[in-house]
Amino acid sequence: LENIYRFVEEKGMNPFQAAIEGTREIGLAVLATTLSLLAVFIPVGFMTGIVGRFMSSFGLTSAAAIAVSLIVSFTLTPMLAARWIKPHREKEPDEQRDAEFAQSEEHGSHEILRGAESNTASLVEQRKEETEKDSKDSWFYSKVEGVYMWMLRLSMRHRWAIVVLCIAAVVSIYPLFRMVGMAFLPDEDESAFQVSLRGPQGTSLAATQSILDRISRDIRQQIPGVQNTVVLAGGFGGGGGGSSNAGSINVALAPVSERKFSQAELINRTRGLVRRYQSKDYRVNVSGASSIGSSLGLGRGGSGVGFYIAGPDIQKLDEYSNALVEKLRADETFRDADRSLELGSPEIRVLIDRAKAADLGVEAGDVAQAINILSAGQRVSTFAEGSDQYDVVVQADEQYRRSRNNLQYFTVLSSNGGTVGLEKLVRLEEGLSPASINRLNRQRQVTISASLPPNASESDALARLQQHAASLNMPQEYRTGVTGQSQELQRAYDAFLLAFLLSFVFMYLILAAQFESFIHPITILLTLPLSVPFALISTLIAGQTLNIFSALGILLLFGIVKKNAILQIDHTNGLRAKGMNRYDAIIQANRDRLRPILMTTIALVAGMIPLVISTGAG
């Protein structure tokens, strides 16, 4: 559209012819831009993992819309431009000079003709200046263009200085990336957060309910902006697997516009409030709510890390995980560090004297089966009475199951014939066991989790956590790794690296085919790394992290920046093909393409502003 408008204004074509010629001139650039944009978005559509669930629909939808826009730009847009653009005919001085030139041509005098040719050359420059002056471009745009052309000529005179600045900009990507940090999801204000409680094993449901009610009452009375609280005792949402010693409190806050403090500030206040309930036996954690992370089962809402230790010995896992949790609690980077292992469940271990059992013809499986039948019971048959059917269960009478001392009355069959009393074969030992045993690759596993401050870098926190784990000097049979949201962060990082790599490869192949050159695609793609430092700087200024959404923004930025380079280089090649020298072609092409680049860039920024200034939950 802008190119057709330029043909009408600067070259004086009628709109119909300008629509044809303007579209023809920029056709290659439009085709190259569209196909290379498809090369950016199609790899996004095939990303895997949880990131793929977020991004695949976006990538495929964008690719389809961009493909349709190519058809529109070659058909509907030129047709409407040919009908709706009106040429300006306020050129009476020009028409008068043209008439004078035509009259001078009729005299046939060489001297007059030579003078007329000289006058025509000056007329061309004068008409060009007047066209620029009389066009619809505003005074503001003429100033912008003047400053841009001055900067462009200055850059062309000091090319090596520009190259050094570009190299410095690319090198700055790594330190800026370290400063910004990575997170899987951005911190959200969902106007809600959760308080989780876990007490010692054996705590009754009533006791758990009582403590949760007291914490809930304190939160409603002392934390501003709290609308209501919901107490869930019995492990639902508290990480206790449905046990009576765990529970949670869901806290609903007033909308963002109706409270003075952010969700993060209120969470910090709540942490200070519940500190009085913290003890060696009782663990109280406060975490933000996340509509995305919670629905995907990524663990705690908001920023957080997940880490596991796997190995053969549960006692060693208890020792190592407890030491690591203590290190995290002493580190200001982490909040509410906790672990999944609980060794508080009392148990009685039945230890078999294998030598005696062998002498008496009793196998370990027989002992286990006998204890199971007599204490827990076993269904052996069914009994039918009319239309009702009942299970027949063999089990010791309750009075013999009430105390472990009654174990001596239990007997087990011997392969030698007869029965043997269990008191001759086994001894009892009291101990503690975990409430549940989690395994990874058939090895026992303990998960360590912790929350992070607002807008903290999950990647930096994971690096510190791994340093703490390495300081424990665990044997080789014990392995560590990331889990939950932290694991998805690494997968997202790998997925985006693959998407970036595929986009670069596809863009190069498409541009090489379009321009029939191996050099021009490199020139175009060199502009992409130069945009990354400024994307990171804007993220740093906004106090955000590099998460899956800002990474997608950088991928989108690649498509926009590349489009600008295609417009400039394609027009430069066209002017050089007409005989213009390289310097003049570069200057003229960039002047001609400044307006469409500004139009598209400002339009895109304007479209993003509502997303930036929008408020509300999430």
Coordinates of C-alpha atoms in Angstrom, one line a residue:
L1 CA 0.0 0.0 0.0
E2 CA 2.8 2.4 0.9
N3 CA 4.7 1.6 -2.3
I4 CA 1.6 2.2 -4.5
Y5 CA 1.0 5.5 -2.6
R6 CA 4.7 6.5 -3.3
F7 CA 4.3 5.8 -7.0
V8 CA 1.3 8.0 -7.2
E9 CA 2.8 10.9 -5.2
E10 CA 6.4 10.9 -6.4
K11 CA 6.2 9.5 -9.9
G12 CA 2.9 11.0 -10.8
M13 CA 1.3 7.7 -12.0
N14 CA -2.4 7.2 -12.1
P15 CA -3.6 5.0 -9.2
F16 CA -4.5 2.0 -11.5
Q17 CA -1.0 1.9 -13.1
A18 CA 0.7 2.6 -9.7
A19 CA -1.2 -0.4 -8.2
I20 CA 0.3 -2.6 -10.9
E21 CA 3.9 -1.2 -10.9
G22 CA 4.1 -0.7 -7.1
T23 CA 3.0 -4.3 -6.5
R24 CA 5.4 -5.6 -9.1
E25 CA 8.3 -3.7 -7.6
I26 CA 7.8 -4.9 -4.1
G27 CA 6.4 -8.4 -5.0
L28 CA 9.7 -10.2 -4.3
A29 CA 10.1 -8.5 -0.9
V30 CA 6.6 -9.4 0.1
L31 CA 6.9 -13.0 -0.9
A32 CA 10.3 -13.3 0.8
T33 CA 9.0 -11.7 4.0
T34 CA 5.9 -13.9 4.1
L35 CA 7.8 -17.2 3.5
S36 CA 10.5 -16.3 6.0
L37 CA 7.8 -15.4 8.6
L38 CA 6.3 -18.9 8.0
A39 CA 9.8 -20.2 8.7
V40 CA 9.6 -18.5 12.1
F41 CA 6.1 -19.7 13.1
I42 CA 5.9 -23.2 11.7
P43 CA 8.7 -24.6 14.0
V44 CA 6.8 -23.1 16.9
G45 CA 3.8 -25.2 15.9
F46 CA 5.8 -28.4 16.4
M47 CA 7.3 -27.7 19.8
T48 CA 6.9 -30.6 22.2
G49 CA 6.1 -30.9 25.9
I50 CA 4.0 -28.5 28.0
V51 CA 5.5 -25.6 26.1
G52 CA 4.1 -27.1 22.9
R53 CA 0.7 -27.1 24.4
F54 CA 0.9 -23.4 24.9
M55 CA 2.7 -22.5 21.6
S56 CA 1.6 -25.0 18.9
S57 CA -1.8 -23.4 18.4
F58 CA -0.3 -20.0 18.3
G59 CA 2.4 -21.0 15.8
L60 CA 0.0 -22.8 13.5
T61 CA -2.7 -20.1 13.7
S62 CA -0.1 -17.3 13.0
A63 CA 1.3 -19.3 10.0
A64 CA -2.1 -19.8 8.5
A65 CA -3.0 -16.1 8.9
I66 CA 0.3 -15.0 7.4
A67 CA -0.2 -17.3 4.4
V68 CA -3.6 -15.8 3.8
S69 CA -2.2 -12.3 4.1
L70 CA 0.1 -13.0 1.1
I71 CA -3.0 -13.6 -1.0
V72 CA -4.6 -10.5 0.3
S73 CA -1.5 -8.3 -0.3
F74 CA -1.3 -9.4 -4.0
T75 CA -5.1 -9.1 -4.7
L76 CA -7.4 -7.1 -2.5
T77 CA -4.9 -4.4 -1.4
P78 CA -3.8 -3.4 -4.9
M79 CA -7.4 -3.4 -6.1
L80 CA -8.6 -1.1 -3.3
A81 CA -5.5 1.1 -3.7
A82 CA -6.3 1.5 -7.4
R83 CA -9.9 2.7 -6.6
W84 CA -9.4 4.7 -3.4
I85 CA -6.1 6.5 -3.7
K86 CA -6.7 10.0 -5.2
P87 CA -3.8 11.7 -7.1
H88 CA -2.9 15.3 -6.1
R89 CA -3.0 17.7 -9.1
E90 CA -1.8 20.9 -7.4
K91 CA 1.2 21.0 -9.8
E92 CA 0.4 24.1 -11.9
P93 CA 4.0 25.5 -11.8
D94 CA 5.3 22.1 -13.0
E95 CA 2.8 21.9 -15.8
Q96 CA 3.8 25.4 -16.9
R97 CA 7.5 24.6 -16.9
D98 CA 6.7 21.4 -18.9
A99 CA 4.9 23.5 -21.4
E100 CA 7.8 25.8 -21.7
F101 CA 10.1 22.9 -22.3
A102 CA 7.8 21.5 -25.0
Q103 CA 7.7 24.9 -26.7
S104 CA 11.5 25.2 -26.6
E105 CA 11.8 21.8 -28.2
E106 CA 9.8 23.0 -31.2
H107 CA 12.3 25.8 -32.0
G108 CA 14.9 23.2 -32.9
S109 CA 17.8 25.3 -31.8
H110 CA 20.7 23.3 -30.4
E111 CA 21.6 26.0 -27.9
I112 CA 18.1 26.4 -26.7
L113 CA 17.8 22.6 -26.6
R114 CA 21.0 22.3 -24.5
G115 CA 19.7 25.0 -22.2
A116 CA 16.4 23.2 -22.0
E117 CA 18.1 19.9 -21.1
S118 CA 20.0 21.6 -18.4
N119 CA 16.8 23.3 -17.3
T120 CA 15.1 19.8 -17.3
A121 CA 17.7 18.3 -15.1
S122 CA 17.2 21.1 -12.6
L123 CA 13.4 20.7 -13.1
V124 CA 13.7 17.1 -12.1
E125 CA 15.5 18.0 -8.9
Q126 CA 13.1 20.8 -8.2
R127 CA 10.0 18.7 -8.8
K128 CA 11.4 16.1 -6.6
E129 CA 11.9 18.6 -3.8
E130 CA 8.5 20.0 -4.3
T131 CA 6.9 16.6 -4.4
E132 CA 8.5 15.9 -1.1
K133 CA 7.4 19.2 0.2
D134 CA 3.8 19.1 -1.1
S135 CA 3.2 15.4 -0.3
K136 CA 1.0 14.4 2.6
D137 CA 4.0 13.6 4.8
S138 CA 3.7 15.7 7.9
W139 CA 6.3 18.1 9.2
F140 CA 7.1 15.7 11.9
Y141 CA 7.9 12.9 9.4
S142 CA 10.2 15.2 7.4
K143 CA 12.1 15.9 10.5
V144 CA 12.4 12.2 11.3
E145 CA 13.5 11.5 7.8
G146 CA 16.1 14.3 8.0
V147 CA 17.6 12.9 11.2
Y148 CA 17.5 9.4 9.9
M149 CA 19.3 10.3 6.6
W150 CA 22.0 12.3 8.6
M151 CA 22.5 9.2 10.8
L152 CA 22.7 6.9 7.8
R153 CA 25.3 9.0 6.0
L154 CA 27.3 9.3 9.2
S155 CA 27.2 5.5 9.6
M156 CA 28.3 5.0 6.0
R157 CA 31.3 7.3 6.6
H158 CA 32.3 5.4 9.7
R159 CA 31.5 1.8 8.8
W160 CA 34.2 0.1 11.0
A161 CA 32.9 2.0 14.0
I162 CA 29.4 0.6 13.3
V163 CA 30.8 -2.9 12.9
V164 CA 32.5 -2.6 16.3
L165 CA 29.3 -1.4 17.9
C166 CA 27.4 -4.3 16.4
I167 CA 29.9 -6.8 17.6
A168 CA 29.7 -5.2 21.1
A169 CA 25.9 -5.5 21.0
V170 CA 26.1 -9.2 20.1
V171 CA 28.7 -9.9 22.8
S172 CA 26.4 -8.1 25.4
I173 CA 23.7 -10.8 24.9
Y174 CA 25.3 -13.2 27.4
P175 CA 25.8 -10.8 30.4
L176 CA 22.3 -9.4 29.8
F177 CA 20.9 -12.9 29.7
R178 CA 22.5 -13.6 33.0
M179 CA 21.1 -10.4 34.5
V180 CA 17.6 -11.0 33.3
G181 CA 17.4 -14.7 34.3
M182 CA 15.1 -17.5 33.2
A183 CA 11.8 -18.7 34.6
F184 CA 9.2 -21.1 33.2
L185 CA 6.2 -18.8 33.8
P186 CA 6.0 -15.1 34.7
D187 CA 4.9 -14.2 38.2
E188 CA 1.1 -13.5 38.2
D189 CA -1.2 -11.7 40.5
E190 CA -4.2 -14.1 40.5
S191 CA -5.7 -12.5 43.6
A192 CA -5.2 -15.7 45.5
F193 CA -2.6 -17.7 47.3
Q194 CA -2.3 -20.9 49.4
V195 CA -1.0 -21.8 52.8
S196 CA 0.0 -25.5 53.2
L197 CA 0.4 -27.2 56.6
R198 CA 2.0 -30.6 57.5
G199 CA 2.2 -31.9 61.0
P200 CA 3.8 -34.9 62.6
Q201 CA 2.6 -38.4 61.7
G202 CA -0.3 -39.5 63.8
T203 CA -1.8 -36.1 64.2
S204 CA -5.6 -36.4 64.2
L205 CA -7.8 -34.8 61.7
A206 CA -9.5 -32.7 64.4
A207 CA -6.1 -31.4 65.6
T208 CA -5.1 -30.5 62.0
Q209 CA -8.4 -28.8 61.5
S210 CA -8.0 -26.7 64.7
I211 CA -4.5 -25.4 63.7
L212 CA -5.7 -24.5 60.2
D213 CA -8.7 -22.7 61.6
R214 CA -6.5 -20.6 63.9
I215 CA -4.1 -19.7 61.0
S216 CA -7.1 -18.9 58.8
R217 CA -8.6 -16.6 61.4
D218 CA -5.3 -14.7 61.8
I219 CA -5.0 -14.3 58.1
R220 CA -8.5 -12.8 57.8
Q221 CA -7.9 -10.4 60.7
Q222 CA -4.3 -9.3 60.1
I223 CA -3.7 -9.4 56.3
P224 CA -5.3 -6.5 54.4
G225 CA -7.3 -7.3 51.2
V226 CA -8.3 -10.8 52.2
Q227 CA -11.9 -11.5 51.1
N228 CA -12.3 -15.1 52.4
T229 CA -10.4 -18.3 53.2
V230 CA -11.3 -21.9 52.7
V231 CA -9.8 -24.6 55.0
L232 CA -9.2 -28.1 53.6
A233 CA -8.0 -30.5 56.3
G234 CA -6.9 -34.0 55.4
G235 CA -4.1 -33.4 52.9
F236 CA -6.1 -32.1 50.0
G237 CA -3.8 -29.7 48.3
G238 CA -1.4 -29.8 51.3
G239 CA 0.9 -32.4 49.8
G240 CA 0.1 -35.0 52.4
G241 CA -1.5 -37.5 50.1
G242 CA -4.8 -37.5 51.9
S243 CA -3.3 -38.1 55.4
S244 CA -4.9 -36.6 58.5
N245 CA -1.8 -34.6 59.4
A246 CA -1.8 -32.3 56.4
G247 CA -4.1 -29.6 55.0
S248 CA -4.2 -26.3 53.3
I249 CA -5.9 -22.9 53.3
N250 CA -6.9 -21.2 50.0
V251 CA -6.9 -17.4 50.5
A252 CA -9.0 -15.3 48.1
L253 CA -7.9 -11.6 47.8
A254 CA -9.8 -8.6 46.6
P255 CA -9.3 -7.6 43.0
V256 CA -6.1 -5.8 42.2
S257 CA -7.8 -2.5 41.7
E258 CA -9.4 -2.7 45.2
R259 CA -6.3 -3.3 47.3
K260 CA -3.2 -1.3 48.1
F261 CA -0.7 -4.2 48.2
S262 CA 0.3 -6.7 45.5
Q263 CA -0.1 -10.5 45.9
A264 CA 3.6 -10.9 46.4
E265 CA 3.6 -8.3 49.3
L266 CA 0.7 -10.0 51.0
I267 CA 2.4 -13.4 50.7
N268 CA 5.5 -12.1 52.4
R269 CA 3.3 -10.6 55.2
T270 CA 1.6 -14.0 55.6
R271 CA 4.9 -15.8 55.8
G272 CA 5.8 -13.5 58.8
L273 CA 2.4 -14.2 60.3
V274 CA 2.5 -18.0 60.1
R275 CA 6.1 -18.1 61.5
R276 CA 4.7 -18.5 65.0
Y277 CA 3.2 -21.8 63.9
Q278 CA 6.4 -23.1 62.5
S279 CA 8.3 -25.8 64.6
K280 CA 10.3 -28.9 64.1
D281 CA 7.2 -30.9 63.8
Y282 CA 4.9 -28.5 61.9
R283 CA 5.8 -27.2 58.5
V284 CA 3.8 -24.2 57.1
N285 CA 4.4 -23.0 53.6
V286 CA 2.9 -20.0 51.6
S287 CA 2.9 -20.0 47.8
G288 CA 1.2 -18.0 45.1
A289 CA -1.6 -19.3 43.0
S290 CA -1.1 -19.9 39.3
S291 CA -3.9 -20.8 37.0
I292 CA -1.4 -22.2 34.5
G293 CA 1.1 -24.0 36.7
S294 CA -1.5 -25.6 39.0
S295 CA -3.6 -26.9 36.1
L296 CA -0.5 -28.5 34.5
G297 CA 0.6 -30.2 37.8
L298 CA 3.9 -28.3 37.9
G299 CA 3.9 -28.1 41.7
R300 CA 3.8 -24.8 43.6
G301 CA 2.2 -21.8 42.0
G302 CA 4.4 -18.9 40.9
S303 CA 8.1 -19.1 40.8
G304 CA 9.6 -22.2 42.4
V305 CA 12.2 -24.9 42.0
G306 CA 11.9 -28.7 42.3
F307 CA 14.8 -31.0 42.9
Y308 CA 15.1 -34.7 43.7
I309 CA 17.7 -37.1 45.3
A310 CA 17.4 -40.8 44.4
G311 CA 19.3 -43.7 45.9
P312 CA 19.0 -47.1 47.6
D313 CA 19.0 -46.3 51.3
I314 CA 16.0 -44.5 52.8
Q315 CA 18.0 -43.5 55.9
K316 CA 20.7 -41.9 53.8
L317 CA 18.1 -40.1 51.7
D318 CA 16.6 -38.8 54.9
E319 CA 20.0 -37.5 56.0
Y320 CA 20.9 -35.9 52.7
S321 CA 17.5 -34.3 52.0
N322 CA 17.3 -32.9 55.5
A323 CA 20.8 -31.4 55.2
L324 CA 19.9 -29.9 51.8
V325 CA 16.7 -28.4 53.1
E326 CA 18.6 -26.7 56.0
K327 CA 21.0 -25.2 53.5
L328 CA 18.2 -23.8 51.4
R329 CA 16.5 -22.3 54.5
A330 CA 19.8 -20.5 55.3
D331 CA 20.0 -19.2 51.7
E332 CA 18.1 -15.9 51.1
T333 CA 17.5 -17.0 47.5
F334 CA 14.8 -19.5 48.6
R335 CA 11.6 -19.4 50.5
D336 CA 9.7 -22.2 52.3
A337 CA 12.1 -25.0 51.5
D338 CA 10.6 -28.4 52.2
R339 CA 10.9 -32.1 51.3
S340 CA 8.5 -34.9 50.5
L341 CA 10.0 -37.5 52.8
E342 CA 8.4 -38.2 56.2
L343 CA 9.9 -40.8 58.5
G344 CA 7.3 -40.3 61.2
S345 CA 5.0 -43.3 60.7
P346 CA 5.6 -45.9 63.5
E347 CA 5.9 -49.5 62.4
I348 CA 6.7 -53.0 63.7
R349 CA 9.3 -54.9 61.7
V350 CA 9.1 -58.7 61.8
L351 CA 12.6 -60.1 61.6
I352 CA 12.8 -63.8 60.7
D353 CA 15.6 -66.1 62.0
R354 CA 16.4 -67.6 58.7
A355 CA 18.5 -70.5 60.1
K356 CA 15.7 -71.7 62.5
A357 CA 13.1 -71.3 59.8
A358 CA 15.1 -73.5 57.4
D359 CA 15.6 -76.1 60.1
L360 CA 11.9 -76.2 60.8
G361 CA 10.9 -76.2 57.2
V362 CA 9.3 -72.8 57.1
E363 CA 9.8 -70.3 54.3
A364 CA 9.7 -66.5 54.6
G365 CA 6.7 -66.4 52.3
D366 CA 4.8 -68.7 54.6
V367 CA 5.5 -66.4 57.6
A368 CA 4.3 -63.4 55.6
Q369 CA 1.1 -65.2 54.5
A370 CA 0.3 -66.4 58.0
I371 CA 0.6 -62.9 59.5
N372 CA -1.4 -61.5 56.7
I373 CA -4.3 -64.0 57.1
L374 CA -4.4 -63.8 60.9
S375 CA -4.1 -60.1 61.3
A376 CA -5.4 -58.5 58.1
G377 CA -7.7 -61.3 57.0
Q378 CA -8.1 -63.0 53.6
R379 CA -11.2 -63.8 51.6
V380 CA -11.4 -67.5 51.0
S381 CA -15.0 -68.0 49.7
T382 CA -18.4 -66.5 49.4
F383 CA -21.7 -67.3 51.0
A384 CA -25.1 -66.8 49.4
E385 CA -28.4 -66.4 51.2
G386 CA -31.3 -65.7 48.9
S387 CA -30.4 -62.8 46.7
D388 CA -27.6 -61.6 49.0
Q389 CA -24.0 -62.7 48.7
Y390 CA -21.3 -62.4 51.5
D391 CA -17.6 -62.7 51.5
V392 CA -16.1 -65.4 53.8
V393 CA -13.0 -64.0 55.5
V394 CA -10.5 -66.0 57.6
Q395 CA -9.1 -63.8 60.4
A396 CA -8.0 -64.1 64.0
D397 CA -10.5 -62.9 66.6
E398 CA -10.1 -59.2 67.5
Q399 CA -8.8 -60.0 71.1
Y400 CA -5.9 -61.8 69.5
R401 CA -5.2 -59.0 67.1
R402 CA -5.3 -56.1 69.6
S403 CA -1.7 -56.4 70.9
R404 CA 1.6 -57.4 69.2
N405 CA 2.3 -59.7 72.2
N406 CA -0.4 -62.0 70.9
L407 CA 1.9 -62.8 67.9
Q408 CA 3.1 -65.8 69.9
Y409 CA -0.3 -67.5 69.5
F410 CA 0.0 -67.4 65.7
T411 CA 1.2 -70.5 64.0
V412 CA 2.6 -71.3 60.5
L413 CA 2.6 -74.5 58.5
S414 CA 5.8 -76.4 58.2
S415 CA 6.9 -78.4 55.2
N416 CA 8.1 -81.1 57.6
G417 CA 4.5 -81.6 58.8
G418 CA 2.5 -79.9 61.5
T419 CA 2.7 -76.3 62.6
V420 CA 5.3 -74.1 64.2
G421 CA 4.6 -71.1 66.6
L422 CA 5.8 -67.8 65.2
E423 CA 7.5 -66.9 68.5
K424 CA 10.2 -69.5 67.7
L425 CA 10.9 -68.0 64.3
V426 CA 10.6 -64.2 64.5
R427 CA 11.4 -61.2 66.7
L428 CA 9.8 -57.8 66.7
E429 CA 11.5 -54.5 66.3
E430 CA 9.9 -51.0 66.5
G431 CA 10.9 -48.3 64.0
L432 CA 9.8 -45.4 61.9
S433 CA 9.0 -45.5 58.2
P434 CA 8.0 -43.0 55.5
A435 CA 4.3 -42.4 55.0
S436 CA 4.8 -43.1 51.3
I437 CA 7.8 -44.2 49.2
N438 CA 8.3 -42.6 45.8
R439 CA 10.6 -44.2 43.3
L440 CA 12.4 -43.0 40.2
N441 CA 13.8 -45.7 37.9
R442 CA 13.1 -48.3 40.6
Q443 CA 15.2 -46.2 43.2
R444 CA 13.8 -44.5 46.2
Q445 CA 13.4 -40.7 45.7
V446 CA 13.0 -37.6 47.8
T447 CA 11.7 -34.4 46.3
I448 CA 12.9 -31.0 47.6
S449 CA 10.9 -27.9 46.7
A450 CA 11.2 -24.2 47.5
S451 CA 9.6 -21.0 46.4
L452 CA 11.4 -17.9 45.1
P453 CA 11.1 -14.2 45.5
P454 CA 9.0 -12.3 42.9
N455 CA 10.7 -12.1 39.4
A456 CA 13.6 -14.2 40.6
S457 CA 15.6 -16.3 38.1
E458 CA 14.7 -19.9 38.3
S459 CA 17.8 -20.9 36.3
D460 CA 20.1 -19.0 38.8
A461 CA 18.2 -20.6 41.8
L462 CA 18.7 -24.0 40.3
A463 CA 22.4 -23.4 39.9
R464 CA 22.7 -22.4 43.5
L465 CA 20.6 -25.5 44.6
Q466 CA 22.9 -27.8 42.6
Q467 CA 25.9 -26.2 44.3
H468 CA 24.4 -26.9 47.7
A469 CA 23.7 -30.5 46.7
A470 CA 27.2 -31.0 45.4
S471 CA 28.6 -29.8 48.8
L472 CA 26.9 -32.8 50.5
N473 CA 29.5 -35.1 48.7
M474 CA 27.0 -37.9 48.2
P475 CA 28.2 -41.3 47.0
Q476 CA 28.0 -42.2 43.3
E477 CA 24.9 -44.4 43.8
Y478 CA 22.9 -41.3 44.8
R479 CA 21.7 -39.2 41.8
T480 CA 20.2 -35.7 41.7
G481 CA 18.1 -33.9 39.1
V482 CA 15.4 -31.4 38.6
T483 CA 11.7 -32.1 38.6
G484 CA 8.3 -30.5 38.2
Q485 CA 8.3 -26.9 36.9
S486 CA 12.1 -26.8 37.0
Q487 CA 12.2 -29.8 34.6
E488 CA 9.8 -28.1 32.3
L489 CA 12.0 -25.0 32.4
Q490 CA 14.9 -27.0 30.9
R491 CA 12.6 -28.6 28.4
A492 CA 11.3 -25.2 27.4
Y493 CA 14.8 -23.9 27.0
D494 CA 15.8 -26.8 24.7
A495 CA 12.5 -26.4 22.7
F496 CA 13.1 -22.7 22.1
L497 CA 16.7 -23.3 21.1
L498 CA 15.6 -25.9 18.6
A499 CA 12.9 -23.5 17.3
F500 CA 15.4 -20.7 16.9
L501 CA 17.8 -22.9 15.1
L502 CA 15.2 -24.3 12.7
S503 CA 13.9 -20.8 12.1
F504 CA 17.4 -19.6 11.1
V505 CA 18.0 -22.5 8.8
F506 CA 14.6 -22.3 7.1
M507 CA 14.9 -18.5 6.7
Y508 CA 18.3 -18.8 5.1
L509 CA 17.1 -21.4 2.6
I510 CA 14.0 -19.4 1.7
L511 CA 15.9 -16.1 1.3
A512 CA 18.7 -17.8 -0.7
A513 CA 16.1 -19.2 -3.1
Q514 CA 14.2 -15.9 -3.4
F515 CA 17.3 -13.6 -3.9
E516 CA 19.2 -16.2 -5.8
S517 CA 22.2 -15.4 -3.6
F518 CA 24.1 -16.8 -0.7
I519 CA 25.3 -13.4 0.6
H520 CA 22.1 -11.4 0.8
P521 CA 20.4 -13.9 3.3
I522 CA 23.5 -13.6 5.6
T523 CA 23.2 -9.8 5.4
I524 CA 19.5 -10.0 6.4
L525 CA 20.0 -12.6 9.1
L526 CA 22.9 -10.6 10.7
T527 CA 20.3 -8.1 11.8
L528 CA 18.5 -10.7 14.1
P529 CA 21.2 -11.0 16.8
L530 CA 21.4 -7.2 17.0
S531 CA 17.8 -7.1 18.2
V532 CA 18.2 -9.5 21.1
P533 CA 20.2 -7.2 23.5
F534 CA 17.5 -4.6 23.3
A535 CA 14.8 -7.1 23.9
L536 CA 16.7 -8.2 27.0
I537 CA 17.2 -4.6 28.1
S538 CA 13.5 -3.9 27.8
T539 CA 12.7 -7.1 29.8
L540 CA 15.2 -6.0 32.5
I541 CA 13.7 -2.5 32.7
A542 CA 10.2 -3.9 33.1
G543 CA 11.5 -6.1 35.9
Q544 CA 10.5 -9.3 34.1
T545 CA 12.3 -12.6 33.4
L546 CA 12.9 -14.5 30.2
N547 CA 10.0 -17.0 30.4
I548 CA 8.1 -18.9 27.7
F549 CA 6.0 -15.8 26.8
S550 CA 8.9 -13.3 26.5
A551 CA 10.9 -16.0 24.6
L552 CA 8.0 -16.2 22.1
G553 CA 8.1 -12.4 21.9
I554 CA 11.8 -12.5 20.9
L555 CA 10.9 -15.1 18.2
L556 CA 8.2 -12.8 16.9
L557 CA 10.7 -9.9 17.0
F558 CA 13.0 -11.9 14.6
G559 CA 10.2 -11.9 12.0
I560 CA 9.7 -8.2 12.3
V561 CA 13.4 -7.2 12.2
K562 CA 14.0 -9.5 9.3
K563 CA 11.1 -8.0 7.3
N564 CA 12.7 -4.6 7.6
A565 CA 16.0 -5.9 6.2
I566 CA 14.3 -7.6 3.3
L567 CA 12.5 -4.4 2.3
Q568 CA 15.8 -2.4 2.4
I569 CA 18.0 -5.0 0.6
D570 CA 15.4 -5.8 -2.1
H571 CA 15.0 -2.2 -3.0
T572 CA 18.7 -1.6 -3.0
N573 CA 19.2 -4.4 -5.4
G574 CA 16.5 -3.0 -7.7
L575 CA 18.1 0.4 -7.8
R576 CA 21.5 -1.0 -8.5
A577 CA 20.0 -3.1 -11.4
K578 CA 18.9 0.2 -12.9
G579 CA 22.5 1.5 -13.0
M580 CA 22.7 3.4 -9.7
N581 CA 26.0 3.1 -7.8
R582 CA 26.1 1.2 -4.6
Y583 CA 26.3 4.2 -2.2
D584 CA 23.5 6.2 -3.8
A585 CA 21.4 3.0 -4.1
I586 CA 21.8 2.3 -0.3
I587 CA 20.9 5.9 0.6
Q588 CA 17.9 6.1 -1.8
A589 CA 16.6 2.7 -0.9
N590 CA 16.7 3.3 2.8
R591 CA 15.0 6.7 2.3
D592 CA 12.2 5.1 0.3
R593 CA 11.7 2.3 2.8
L594 CA 11.8 4.4 6.0
R595 CA 8.1 5.2 5.9
P596 CA 6.7 1.6 5.5
I597 CA 9.2 0.4 8.2
L598 CA 8.0 3.1 10.6
M599 CA 4.3 2.5 9.7
T600 CA 4.5 -1.3 10.4
T601 CA 6.7 -0.9 13.5
I602 CA 4.6 1.8 15.1
A603 CA 1.4 -0.1 14.3
L604 CA 2.8 -3.2 16.0
V605 CA 3.9 -1.3 19.1
A606 CA 0.5 0.3 19.3
G607 CA -1.1 -3.1 19.1
M608 CA 1.1 -4.3 22.0
I609 CA 0.4 -1.3 24.3
P610 CA -3.0 -2.6 25.5
L611 CA -1.4 -5.8 26.6
V612 CA 1.3 -4.0 28.5
I613 CA -1.0 -1.6 30.4
S614 CA -3.8 -4.1 31.0
T615 CA -4.6 -4.9 34.6
G616 CA -6.6 -7.5 36.6
A617 CA -6.1 -11.0 37.9
G618 CA -3.4 -12.9 35.9

